[in-house]
Tab-separated table of N, CA, C and O in Angstrom:
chain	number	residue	atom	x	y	z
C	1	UNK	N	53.582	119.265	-75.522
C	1	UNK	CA	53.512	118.614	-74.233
C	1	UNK	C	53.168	117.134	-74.442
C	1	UNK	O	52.161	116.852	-75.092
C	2	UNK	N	54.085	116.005	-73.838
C	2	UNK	CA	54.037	114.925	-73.995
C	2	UNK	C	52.787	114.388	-72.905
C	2	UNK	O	52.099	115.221	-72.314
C	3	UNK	N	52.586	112.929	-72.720
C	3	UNK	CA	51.894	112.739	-71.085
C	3	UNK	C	52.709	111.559	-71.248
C	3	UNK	O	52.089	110.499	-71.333
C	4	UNK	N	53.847	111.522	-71.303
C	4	UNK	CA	54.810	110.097	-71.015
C	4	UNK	C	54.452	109.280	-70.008
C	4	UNK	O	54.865	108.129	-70.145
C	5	UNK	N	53.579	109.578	-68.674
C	5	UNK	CA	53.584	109.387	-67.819
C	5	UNK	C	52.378	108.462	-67.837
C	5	UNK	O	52.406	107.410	-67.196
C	6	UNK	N	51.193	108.868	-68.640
C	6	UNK	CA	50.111	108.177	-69.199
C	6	UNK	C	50.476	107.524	-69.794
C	6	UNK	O	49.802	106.495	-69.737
C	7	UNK	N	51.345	107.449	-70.521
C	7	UNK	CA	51.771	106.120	-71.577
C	7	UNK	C	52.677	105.192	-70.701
C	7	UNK	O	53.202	104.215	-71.234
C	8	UNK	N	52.802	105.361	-69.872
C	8	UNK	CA	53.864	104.186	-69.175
C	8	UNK	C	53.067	102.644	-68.830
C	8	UNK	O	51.858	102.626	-68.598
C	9	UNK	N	53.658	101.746	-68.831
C	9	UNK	CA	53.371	100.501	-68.560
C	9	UNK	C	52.945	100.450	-67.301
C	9	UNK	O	53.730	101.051	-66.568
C	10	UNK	N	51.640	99.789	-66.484
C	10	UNK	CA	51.789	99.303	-65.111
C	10	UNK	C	51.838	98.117	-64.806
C	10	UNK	O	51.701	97.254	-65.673
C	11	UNK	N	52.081	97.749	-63.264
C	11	UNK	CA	52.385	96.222	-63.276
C	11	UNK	C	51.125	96.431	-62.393
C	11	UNK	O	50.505	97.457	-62.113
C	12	UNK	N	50.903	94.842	-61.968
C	12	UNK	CA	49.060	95.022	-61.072
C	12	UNK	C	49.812	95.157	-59.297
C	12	UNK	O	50.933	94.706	-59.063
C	13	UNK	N	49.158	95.677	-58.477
C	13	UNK	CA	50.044	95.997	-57.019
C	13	UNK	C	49.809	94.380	-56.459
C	13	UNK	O	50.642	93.900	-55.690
C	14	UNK	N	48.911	93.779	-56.793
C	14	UNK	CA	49.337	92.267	-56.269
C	14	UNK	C	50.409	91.607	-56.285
C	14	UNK	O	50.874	90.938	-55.363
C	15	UNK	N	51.058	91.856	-57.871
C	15	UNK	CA	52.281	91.027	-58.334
C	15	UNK	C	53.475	91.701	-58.083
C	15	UNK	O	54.508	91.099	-58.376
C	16	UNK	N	53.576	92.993	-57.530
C	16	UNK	CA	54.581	93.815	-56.731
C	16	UNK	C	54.506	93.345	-55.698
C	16	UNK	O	55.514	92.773	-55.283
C	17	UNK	N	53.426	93.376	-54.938
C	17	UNK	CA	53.886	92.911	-53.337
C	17	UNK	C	54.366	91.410	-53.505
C	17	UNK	O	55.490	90.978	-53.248
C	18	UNK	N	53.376	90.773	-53.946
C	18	UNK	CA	54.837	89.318	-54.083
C	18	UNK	C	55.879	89.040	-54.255
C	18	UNK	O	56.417	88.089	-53.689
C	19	UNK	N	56.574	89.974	-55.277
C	19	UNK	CA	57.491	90.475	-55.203
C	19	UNK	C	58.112	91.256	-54.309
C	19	UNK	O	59.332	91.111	-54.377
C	20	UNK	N	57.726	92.109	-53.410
C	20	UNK	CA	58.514	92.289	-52.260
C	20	UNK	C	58.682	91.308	-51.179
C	20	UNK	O	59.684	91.258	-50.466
C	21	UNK	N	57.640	90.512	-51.082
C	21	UNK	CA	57.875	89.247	-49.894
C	21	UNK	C	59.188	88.856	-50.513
C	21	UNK	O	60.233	89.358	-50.098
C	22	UNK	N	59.171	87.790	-51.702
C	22	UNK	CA	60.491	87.141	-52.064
C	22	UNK	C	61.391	87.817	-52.045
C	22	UNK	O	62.238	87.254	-51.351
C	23	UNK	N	61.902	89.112	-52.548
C	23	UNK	CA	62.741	89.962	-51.835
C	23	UNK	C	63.022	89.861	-50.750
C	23	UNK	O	64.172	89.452	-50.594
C	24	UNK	N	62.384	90.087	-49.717
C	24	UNK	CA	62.188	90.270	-48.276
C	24	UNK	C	63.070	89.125	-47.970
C	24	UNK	O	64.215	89.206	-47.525
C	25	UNK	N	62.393	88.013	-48.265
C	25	UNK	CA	62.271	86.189	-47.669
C	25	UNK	C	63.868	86.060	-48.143
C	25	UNK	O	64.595	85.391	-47.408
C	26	UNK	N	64.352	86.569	-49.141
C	26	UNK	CA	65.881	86.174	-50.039
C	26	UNK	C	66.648	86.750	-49.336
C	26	UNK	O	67.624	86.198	-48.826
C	27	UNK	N	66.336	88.001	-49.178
C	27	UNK	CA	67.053	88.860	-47.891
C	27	UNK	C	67.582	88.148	-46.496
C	27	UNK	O	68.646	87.620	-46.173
C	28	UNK	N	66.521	88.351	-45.931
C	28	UNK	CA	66.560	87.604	-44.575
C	28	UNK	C	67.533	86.342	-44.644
C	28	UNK	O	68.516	86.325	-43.904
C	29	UNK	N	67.301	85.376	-45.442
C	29	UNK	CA	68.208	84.313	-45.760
C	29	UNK	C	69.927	84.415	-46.185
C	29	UNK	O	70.807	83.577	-45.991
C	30	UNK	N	69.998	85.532	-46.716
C	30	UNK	CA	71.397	86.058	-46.917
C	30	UNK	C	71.949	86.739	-45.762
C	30	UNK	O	73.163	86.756	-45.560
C	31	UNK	N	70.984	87.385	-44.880
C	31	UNK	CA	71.698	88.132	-43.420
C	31	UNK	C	71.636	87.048	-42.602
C	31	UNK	O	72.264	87.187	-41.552
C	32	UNK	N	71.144	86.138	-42.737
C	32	UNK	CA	71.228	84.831	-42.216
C	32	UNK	C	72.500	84.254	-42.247
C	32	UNK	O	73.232	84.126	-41.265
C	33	UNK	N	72.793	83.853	-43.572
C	33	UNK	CA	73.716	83.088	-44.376
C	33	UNK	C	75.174	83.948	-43.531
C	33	UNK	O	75.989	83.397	-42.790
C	34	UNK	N	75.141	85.615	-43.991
C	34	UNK	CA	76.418	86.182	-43.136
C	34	UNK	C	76.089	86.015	-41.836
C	34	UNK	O	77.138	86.083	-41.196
C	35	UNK	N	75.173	85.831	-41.121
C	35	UNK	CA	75.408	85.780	-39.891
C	35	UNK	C	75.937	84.426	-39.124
C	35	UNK	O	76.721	84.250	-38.191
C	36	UNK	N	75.308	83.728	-39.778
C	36	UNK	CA	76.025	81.695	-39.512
C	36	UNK	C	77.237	82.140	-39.689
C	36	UNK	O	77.972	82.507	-38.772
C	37	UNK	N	77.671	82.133	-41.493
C	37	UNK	CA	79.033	82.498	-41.537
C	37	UNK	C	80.305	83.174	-40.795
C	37	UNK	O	81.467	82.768	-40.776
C	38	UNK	N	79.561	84.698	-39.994
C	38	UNK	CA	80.386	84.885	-39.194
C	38	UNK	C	80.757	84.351	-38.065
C	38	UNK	O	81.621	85.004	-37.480
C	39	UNK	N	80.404	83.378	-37.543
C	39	UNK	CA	79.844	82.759	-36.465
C	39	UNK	C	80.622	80.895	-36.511
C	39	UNK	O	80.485	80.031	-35.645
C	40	UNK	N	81.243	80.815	-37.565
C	40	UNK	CA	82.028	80.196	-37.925
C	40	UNK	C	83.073	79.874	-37.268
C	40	UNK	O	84.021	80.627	-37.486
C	41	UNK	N	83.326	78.785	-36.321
C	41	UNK	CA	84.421	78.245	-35.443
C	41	UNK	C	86.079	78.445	-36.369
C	41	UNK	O	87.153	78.511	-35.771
C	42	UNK	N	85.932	78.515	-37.945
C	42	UNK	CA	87.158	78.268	-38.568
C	42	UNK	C	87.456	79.659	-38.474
C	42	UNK	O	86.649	80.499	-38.874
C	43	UNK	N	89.168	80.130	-37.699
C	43	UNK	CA	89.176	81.373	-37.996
C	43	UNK	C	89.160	82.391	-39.271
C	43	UNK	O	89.615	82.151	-40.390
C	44	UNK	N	88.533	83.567	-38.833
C	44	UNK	CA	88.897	84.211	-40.264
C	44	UNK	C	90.730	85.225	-40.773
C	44	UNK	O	91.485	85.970	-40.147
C	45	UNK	N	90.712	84.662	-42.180
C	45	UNK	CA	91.907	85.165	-42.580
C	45	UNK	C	91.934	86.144	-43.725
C	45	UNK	O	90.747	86.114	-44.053
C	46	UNK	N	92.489	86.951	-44.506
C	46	UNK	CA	92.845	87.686	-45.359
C	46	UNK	C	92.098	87.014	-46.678
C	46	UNK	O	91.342	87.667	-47.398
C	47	UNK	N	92.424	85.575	-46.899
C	47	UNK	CA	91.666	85.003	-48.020
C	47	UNK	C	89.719	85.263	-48.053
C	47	UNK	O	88.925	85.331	-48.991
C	48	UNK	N	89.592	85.328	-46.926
C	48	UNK	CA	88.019	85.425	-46.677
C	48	UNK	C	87.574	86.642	-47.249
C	48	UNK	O	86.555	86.641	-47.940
C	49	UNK	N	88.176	87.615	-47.056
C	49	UNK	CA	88.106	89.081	-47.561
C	49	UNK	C	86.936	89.466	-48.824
C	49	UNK	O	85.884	90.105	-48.836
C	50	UNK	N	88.104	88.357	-50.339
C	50	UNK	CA	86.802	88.257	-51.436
C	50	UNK	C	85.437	87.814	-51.076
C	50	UNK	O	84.464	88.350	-51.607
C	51	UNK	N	85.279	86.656	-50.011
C	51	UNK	CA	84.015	86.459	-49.888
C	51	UNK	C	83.092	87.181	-49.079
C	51	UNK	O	81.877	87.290	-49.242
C	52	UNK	N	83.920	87.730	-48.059
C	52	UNK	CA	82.628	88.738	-47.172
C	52	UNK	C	82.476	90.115	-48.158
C	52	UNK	O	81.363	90.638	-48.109
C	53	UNK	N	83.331	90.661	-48.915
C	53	UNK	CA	82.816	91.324	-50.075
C	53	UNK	C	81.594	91.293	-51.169
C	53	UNK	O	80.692	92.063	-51.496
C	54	UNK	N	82.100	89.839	-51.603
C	54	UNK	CA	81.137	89.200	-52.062
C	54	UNK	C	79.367	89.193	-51.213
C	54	UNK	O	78.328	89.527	-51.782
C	55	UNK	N	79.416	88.999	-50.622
C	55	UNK	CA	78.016	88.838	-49.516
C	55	UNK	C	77.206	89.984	-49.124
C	55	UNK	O	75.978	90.052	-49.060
C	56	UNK	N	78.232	91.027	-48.828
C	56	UNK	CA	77.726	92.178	-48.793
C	56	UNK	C	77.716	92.909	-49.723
C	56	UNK	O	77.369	94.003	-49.276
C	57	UNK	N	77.873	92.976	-50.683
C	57	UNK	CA	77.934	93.653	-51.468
C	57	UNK	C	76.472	93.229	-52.505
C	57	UNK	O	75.950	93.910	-53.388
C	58	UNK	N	76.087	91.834	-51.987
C	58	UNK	CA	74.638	91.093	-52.584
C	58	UNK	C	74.147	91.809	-52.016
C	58	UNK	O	73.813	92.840	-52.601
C	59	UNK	N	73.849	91.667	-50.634
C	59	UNK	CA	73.204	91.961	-49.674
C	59	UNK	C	72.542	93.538	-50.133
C	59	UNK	O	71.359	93.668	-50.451
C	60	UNK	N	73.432	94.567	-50.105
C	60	UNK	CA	73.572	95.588	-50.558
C	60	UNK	C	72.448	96.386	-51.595
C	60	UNK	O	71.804	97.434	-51.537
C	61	UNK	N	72.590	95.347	-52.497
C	61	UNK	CA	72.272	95.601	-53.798
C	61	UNK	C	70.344	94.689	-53.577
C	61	UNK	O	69.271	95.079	-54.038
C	62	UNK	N	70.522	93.955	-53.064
C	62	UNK	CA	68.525	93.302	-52.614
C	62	UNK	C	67.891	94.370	-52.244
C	62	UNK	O	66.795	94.735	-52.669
C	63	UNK	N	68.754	95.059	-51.206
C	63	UNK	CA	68.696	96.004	-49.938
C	63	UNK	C	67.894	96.998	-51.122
C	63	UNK	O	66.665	97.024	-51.067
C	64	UNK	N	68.454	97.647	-51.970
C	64	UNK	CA	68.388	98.470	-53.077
C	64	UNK	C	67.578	98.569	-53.573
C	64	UNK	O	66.882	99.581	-53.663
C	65	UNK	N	67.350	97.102	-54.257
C	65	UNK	CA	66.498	96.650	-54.683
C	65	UNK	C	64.443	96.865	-53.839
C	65	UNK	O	63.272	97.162	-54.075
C	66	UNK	N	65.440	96.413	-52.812
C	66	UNK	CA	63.924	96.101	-51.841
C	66	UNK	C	63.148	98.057	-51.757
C	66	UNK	O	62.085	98.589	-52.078
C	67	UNK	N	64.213	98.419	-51.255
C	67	UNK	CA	63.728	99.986	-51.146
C	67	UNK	C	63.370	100.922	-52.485
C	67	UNK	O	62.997	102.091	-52.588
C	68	UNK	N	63.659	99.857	-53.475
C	68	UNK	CA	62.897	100.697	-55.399
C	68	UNK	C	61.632	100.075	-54.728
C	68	UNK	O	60.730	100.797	-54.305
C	69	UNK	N	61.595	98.807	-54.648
C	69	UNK	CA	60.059	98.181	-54.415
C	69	UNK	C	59.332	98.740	-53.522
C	69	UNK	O	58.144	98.532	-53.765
C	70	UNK	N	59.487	99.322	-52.648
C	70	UNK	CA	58.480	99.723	-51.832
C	70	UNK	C	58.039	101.188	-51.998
C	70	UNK	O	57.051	101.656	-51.432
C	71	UNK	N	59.024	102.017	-52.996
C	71	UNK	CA	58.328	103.398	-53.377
C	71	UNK	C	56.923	102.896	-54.548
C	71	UNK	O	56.672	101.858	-55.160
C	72	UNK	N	56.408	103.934	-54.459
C	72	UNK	CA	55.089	103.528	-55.213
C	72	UNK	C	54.720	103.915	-56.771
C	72	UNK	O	53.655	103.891	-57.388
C	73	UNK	N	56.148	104.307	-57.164
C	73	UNK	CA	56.493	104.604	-58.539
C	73	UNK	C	56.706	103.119	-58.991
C	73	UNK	O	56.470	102.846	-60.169
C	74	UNK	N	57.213	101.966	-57.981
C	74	UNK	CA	57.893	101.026	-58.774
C	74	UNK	C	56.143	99.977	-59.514
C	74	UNK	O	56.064	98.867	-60.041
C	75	UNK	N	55.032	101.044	-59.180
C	75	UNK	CA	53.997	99.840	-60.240
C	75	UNK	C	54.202	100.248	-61.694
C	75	UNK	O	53.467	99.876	-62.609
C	76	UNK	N	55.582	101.286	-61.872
C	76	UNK	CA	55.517	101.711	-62.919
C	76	UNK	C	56.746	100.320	-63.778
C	76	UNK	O	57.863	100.103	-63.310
C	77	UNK	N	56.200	99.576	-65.022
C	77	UNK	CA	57.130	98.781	-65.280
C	77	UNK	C	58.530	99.258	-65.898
C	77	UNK	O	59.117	98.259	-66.313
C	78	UNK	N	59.036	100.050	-66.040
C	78	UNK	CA	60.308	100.437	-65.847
C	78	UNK	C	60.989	100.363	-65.008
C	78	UNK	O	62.155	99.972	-65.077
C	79	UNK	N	60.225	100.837	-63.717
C	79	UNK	CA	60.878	100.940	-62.195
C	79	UNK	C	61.270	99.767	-61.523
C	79	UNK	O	62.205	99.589	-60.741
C	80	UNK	N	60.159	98.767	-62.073
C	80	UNK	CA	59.753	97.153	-61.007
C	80	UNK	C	60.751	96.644	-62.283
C	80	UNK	O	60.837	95.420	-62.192
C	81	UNK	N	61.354	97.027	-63.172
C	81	UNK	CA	61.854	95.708	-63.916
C	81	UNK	C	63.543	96.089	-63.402
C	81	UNK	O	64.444	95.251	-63.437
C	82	UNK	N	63.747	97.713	-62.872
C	82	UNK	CA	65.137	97.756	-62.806
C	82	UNK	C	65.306	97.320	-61.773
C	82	UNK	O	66.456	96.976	-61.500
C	83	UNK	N	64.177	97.141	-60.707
C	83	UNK	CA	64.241	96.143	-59.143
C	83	UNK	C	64.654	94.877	-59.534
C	83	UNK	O	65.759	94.359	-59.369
C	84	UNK	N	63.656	94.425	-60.073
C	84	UNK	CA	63.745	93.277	-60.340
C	84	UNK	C	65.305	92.786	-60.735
C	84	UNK	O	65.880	91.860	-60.164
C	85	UNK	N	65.738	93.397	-61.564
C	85	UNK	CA	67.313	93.163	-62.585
C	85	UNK	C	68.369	93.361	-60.884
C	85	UNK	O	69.021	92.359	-60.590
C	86	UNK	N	68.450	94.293	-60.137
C	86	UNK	CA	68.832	94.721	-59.317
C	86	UNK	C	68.791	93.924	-57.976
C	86	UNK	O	69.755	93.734	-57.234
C	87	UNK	N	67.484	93.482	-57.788
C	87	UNK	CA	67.551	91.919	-56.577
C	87	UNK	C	68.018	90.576	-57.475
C	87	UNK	O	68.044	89.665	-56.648
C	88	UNK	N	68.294	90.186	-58.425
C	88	UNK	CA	68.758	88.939	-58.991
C	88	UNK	C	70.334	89.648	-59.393
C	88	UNK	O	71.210	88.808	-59.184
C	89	UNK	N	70.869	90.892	-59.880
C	89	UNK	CA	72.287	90.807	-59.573
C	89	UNK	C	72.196	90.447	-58.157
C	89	UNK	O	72.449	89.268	-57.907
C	90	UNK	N	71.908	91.160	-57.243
C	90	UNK	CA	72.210	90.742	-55.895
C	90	UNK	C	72.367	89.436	-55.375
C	90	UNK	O	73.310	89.165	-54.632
C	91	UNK	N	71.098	88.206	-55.873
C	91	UNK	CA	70.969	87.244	-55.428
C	91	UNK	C	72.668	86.363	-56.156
C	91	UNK	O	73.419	85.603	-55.544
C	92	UNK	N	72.779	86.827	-57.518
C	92	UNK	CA	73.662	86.041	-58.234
C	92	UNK	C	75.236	86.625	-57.574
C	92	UNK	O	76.274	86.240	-58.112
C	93	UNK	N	75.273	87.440	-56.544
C	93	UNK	CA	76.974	88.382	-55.999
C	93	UNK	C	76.872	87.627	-54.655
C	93	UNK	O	77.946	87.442	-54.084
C	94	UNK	N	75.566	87.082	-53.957
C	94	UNK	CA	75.727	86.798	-52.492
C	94	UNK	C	75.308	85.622	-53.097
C	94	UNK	O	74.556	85.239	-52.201
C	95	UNK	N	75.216	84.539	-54.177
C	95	UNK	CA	75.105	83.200	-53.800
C	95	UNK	C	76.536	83.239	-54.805
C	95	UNK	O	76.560	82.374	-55.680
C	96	UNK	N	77.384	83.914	-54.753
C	96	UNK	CA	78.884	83.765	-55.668
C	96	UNK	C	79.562	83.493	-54.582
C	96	UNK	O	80.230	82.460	-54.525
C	97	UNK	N	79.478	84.724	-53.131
C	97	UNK	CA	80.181	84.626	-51.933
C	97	UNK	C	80.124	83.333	-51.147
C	97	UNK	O	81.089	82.652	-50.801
C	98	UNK	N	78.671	83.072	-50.889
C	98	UNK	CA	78.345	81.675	-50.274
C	98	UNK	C	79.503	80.700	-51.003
C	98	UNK	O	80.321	79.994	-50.413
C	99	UNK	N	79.332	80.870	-52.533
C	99	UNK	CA	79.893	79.121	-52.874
C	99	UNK	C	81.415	79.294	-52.810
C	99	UNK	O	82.080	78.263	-52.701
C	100	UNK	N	82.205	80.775	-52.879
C	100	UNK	CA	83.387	80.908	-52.848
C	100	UNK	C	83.470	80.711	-51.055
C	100	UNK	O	84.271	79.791	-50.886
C	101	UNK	N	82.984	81.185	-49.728
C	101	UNK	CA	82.964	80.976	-48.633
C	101	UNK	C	83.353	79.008	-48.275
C	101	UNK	O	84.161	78.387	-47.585
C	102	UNK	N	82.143	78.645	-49.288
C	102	UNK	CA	81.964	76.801	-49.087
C	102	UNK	C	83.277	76.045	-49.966
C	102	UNK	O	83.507	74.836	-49.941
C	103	UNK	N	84.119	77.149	-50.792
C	103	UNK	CA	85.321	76.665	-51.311
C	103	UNK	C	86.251	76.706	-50.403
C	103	UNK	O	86.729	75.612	-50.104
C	104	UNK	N	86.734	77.795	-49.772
C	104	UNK	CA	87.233	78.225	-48.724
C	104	UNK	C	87.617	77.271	-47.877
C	104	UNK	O	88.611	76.577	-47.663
C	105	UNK	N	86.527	77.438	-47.451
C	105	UNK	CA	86.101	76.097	-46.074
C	105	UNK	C	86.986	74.753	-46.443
C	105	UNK	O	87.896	74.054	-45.998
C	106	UNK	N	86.258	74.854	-47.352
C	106	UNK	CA	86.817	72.783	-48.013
C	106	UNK	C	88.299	73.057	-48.055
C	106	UNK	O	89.064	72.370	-47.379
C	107	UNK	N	88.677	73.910	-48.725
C	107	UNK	CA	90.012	73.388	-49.013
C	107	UNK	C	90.814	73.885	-47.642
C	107	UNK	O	91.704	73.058	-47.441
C	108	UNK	N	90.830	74.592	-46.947
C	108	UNK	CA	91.347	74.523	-45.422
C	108	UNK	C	90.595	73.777	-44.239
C	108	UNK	O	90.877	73.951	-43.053
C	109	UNK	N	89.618	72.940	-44.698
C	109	UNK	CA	89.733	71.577	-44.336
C	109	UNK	C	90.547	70.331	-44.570
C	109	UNK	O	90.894	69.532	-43.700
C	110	UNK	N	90.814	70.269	-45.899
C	110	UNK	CA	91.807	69.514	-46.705
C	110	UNK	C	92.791	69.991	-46.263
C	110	UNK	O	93.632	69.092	-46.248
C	111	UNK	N	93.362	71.243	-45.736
C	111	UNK	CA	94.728	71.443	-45.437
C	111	UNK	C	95.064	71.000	-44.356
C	111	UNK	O	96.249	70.680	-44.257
C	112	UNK	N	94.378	70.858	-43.438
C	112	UNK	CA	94.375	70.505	-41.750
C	112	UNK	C	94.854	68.759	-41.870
C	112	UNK	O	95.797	68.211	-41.301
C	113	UNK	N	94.034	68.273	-42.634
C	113	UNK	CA	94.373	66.701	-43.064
C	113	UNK	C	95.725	66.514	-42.841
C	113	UNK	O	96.245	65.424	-43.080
């Protein structure tokens, strides 16, 4: 009989919940970000497609992220590090959409010219 469970790493619950605020705070700012975005006077077309993919699919994955963090296994450092890995893919898929969205934009601005 092992006690794997005794041998596991912990993280301190202070530096988890800070970690869930910035989660939280990154969040909010990305349902933000799609919500301006949709809200967007330029109509939407077929090209937009990759980027609202893109966004939600961040979104998605924080989301994921946020709900490992708040079970109470995640003071276990295995758990809080696959959050962790899991809200920064996220952050790095919904700030891909944003800058492909802000490409978008520009160059069917330039087309209107």
């Amino acid at each position: 009989m092992t006690l794997k469970d005794d041998d596991e790493h912990l993280i301190e619950t202070l530096f988890r919940n800070g970690t869930i605020t910035v989660v939280g705070v990154v969040l909010s700012f990305s349902l933000g970000f799609l919500t301006q975005w949709a809200s967007n006077p330029i109509p939407w077309k077929l090209a937009d497609l990759p980027t609202l993919l893109l966004i939600s699919i961040g979104i998605v994955l924080q989301l994921r992220s946020l709900a490992f963090l708040l079970k109470t296994d995640s003071l276990k450092k295995a758990v809080y590090d696959r959050a962790s890995r899991l809200f920064l893919d996220g952050v790095i898929t919904t700030g891909s959409g944003v800058f492909l969205a802000i490409v978008i934009d520009t160059f069917r601005l330039l087309a209107e010219r």
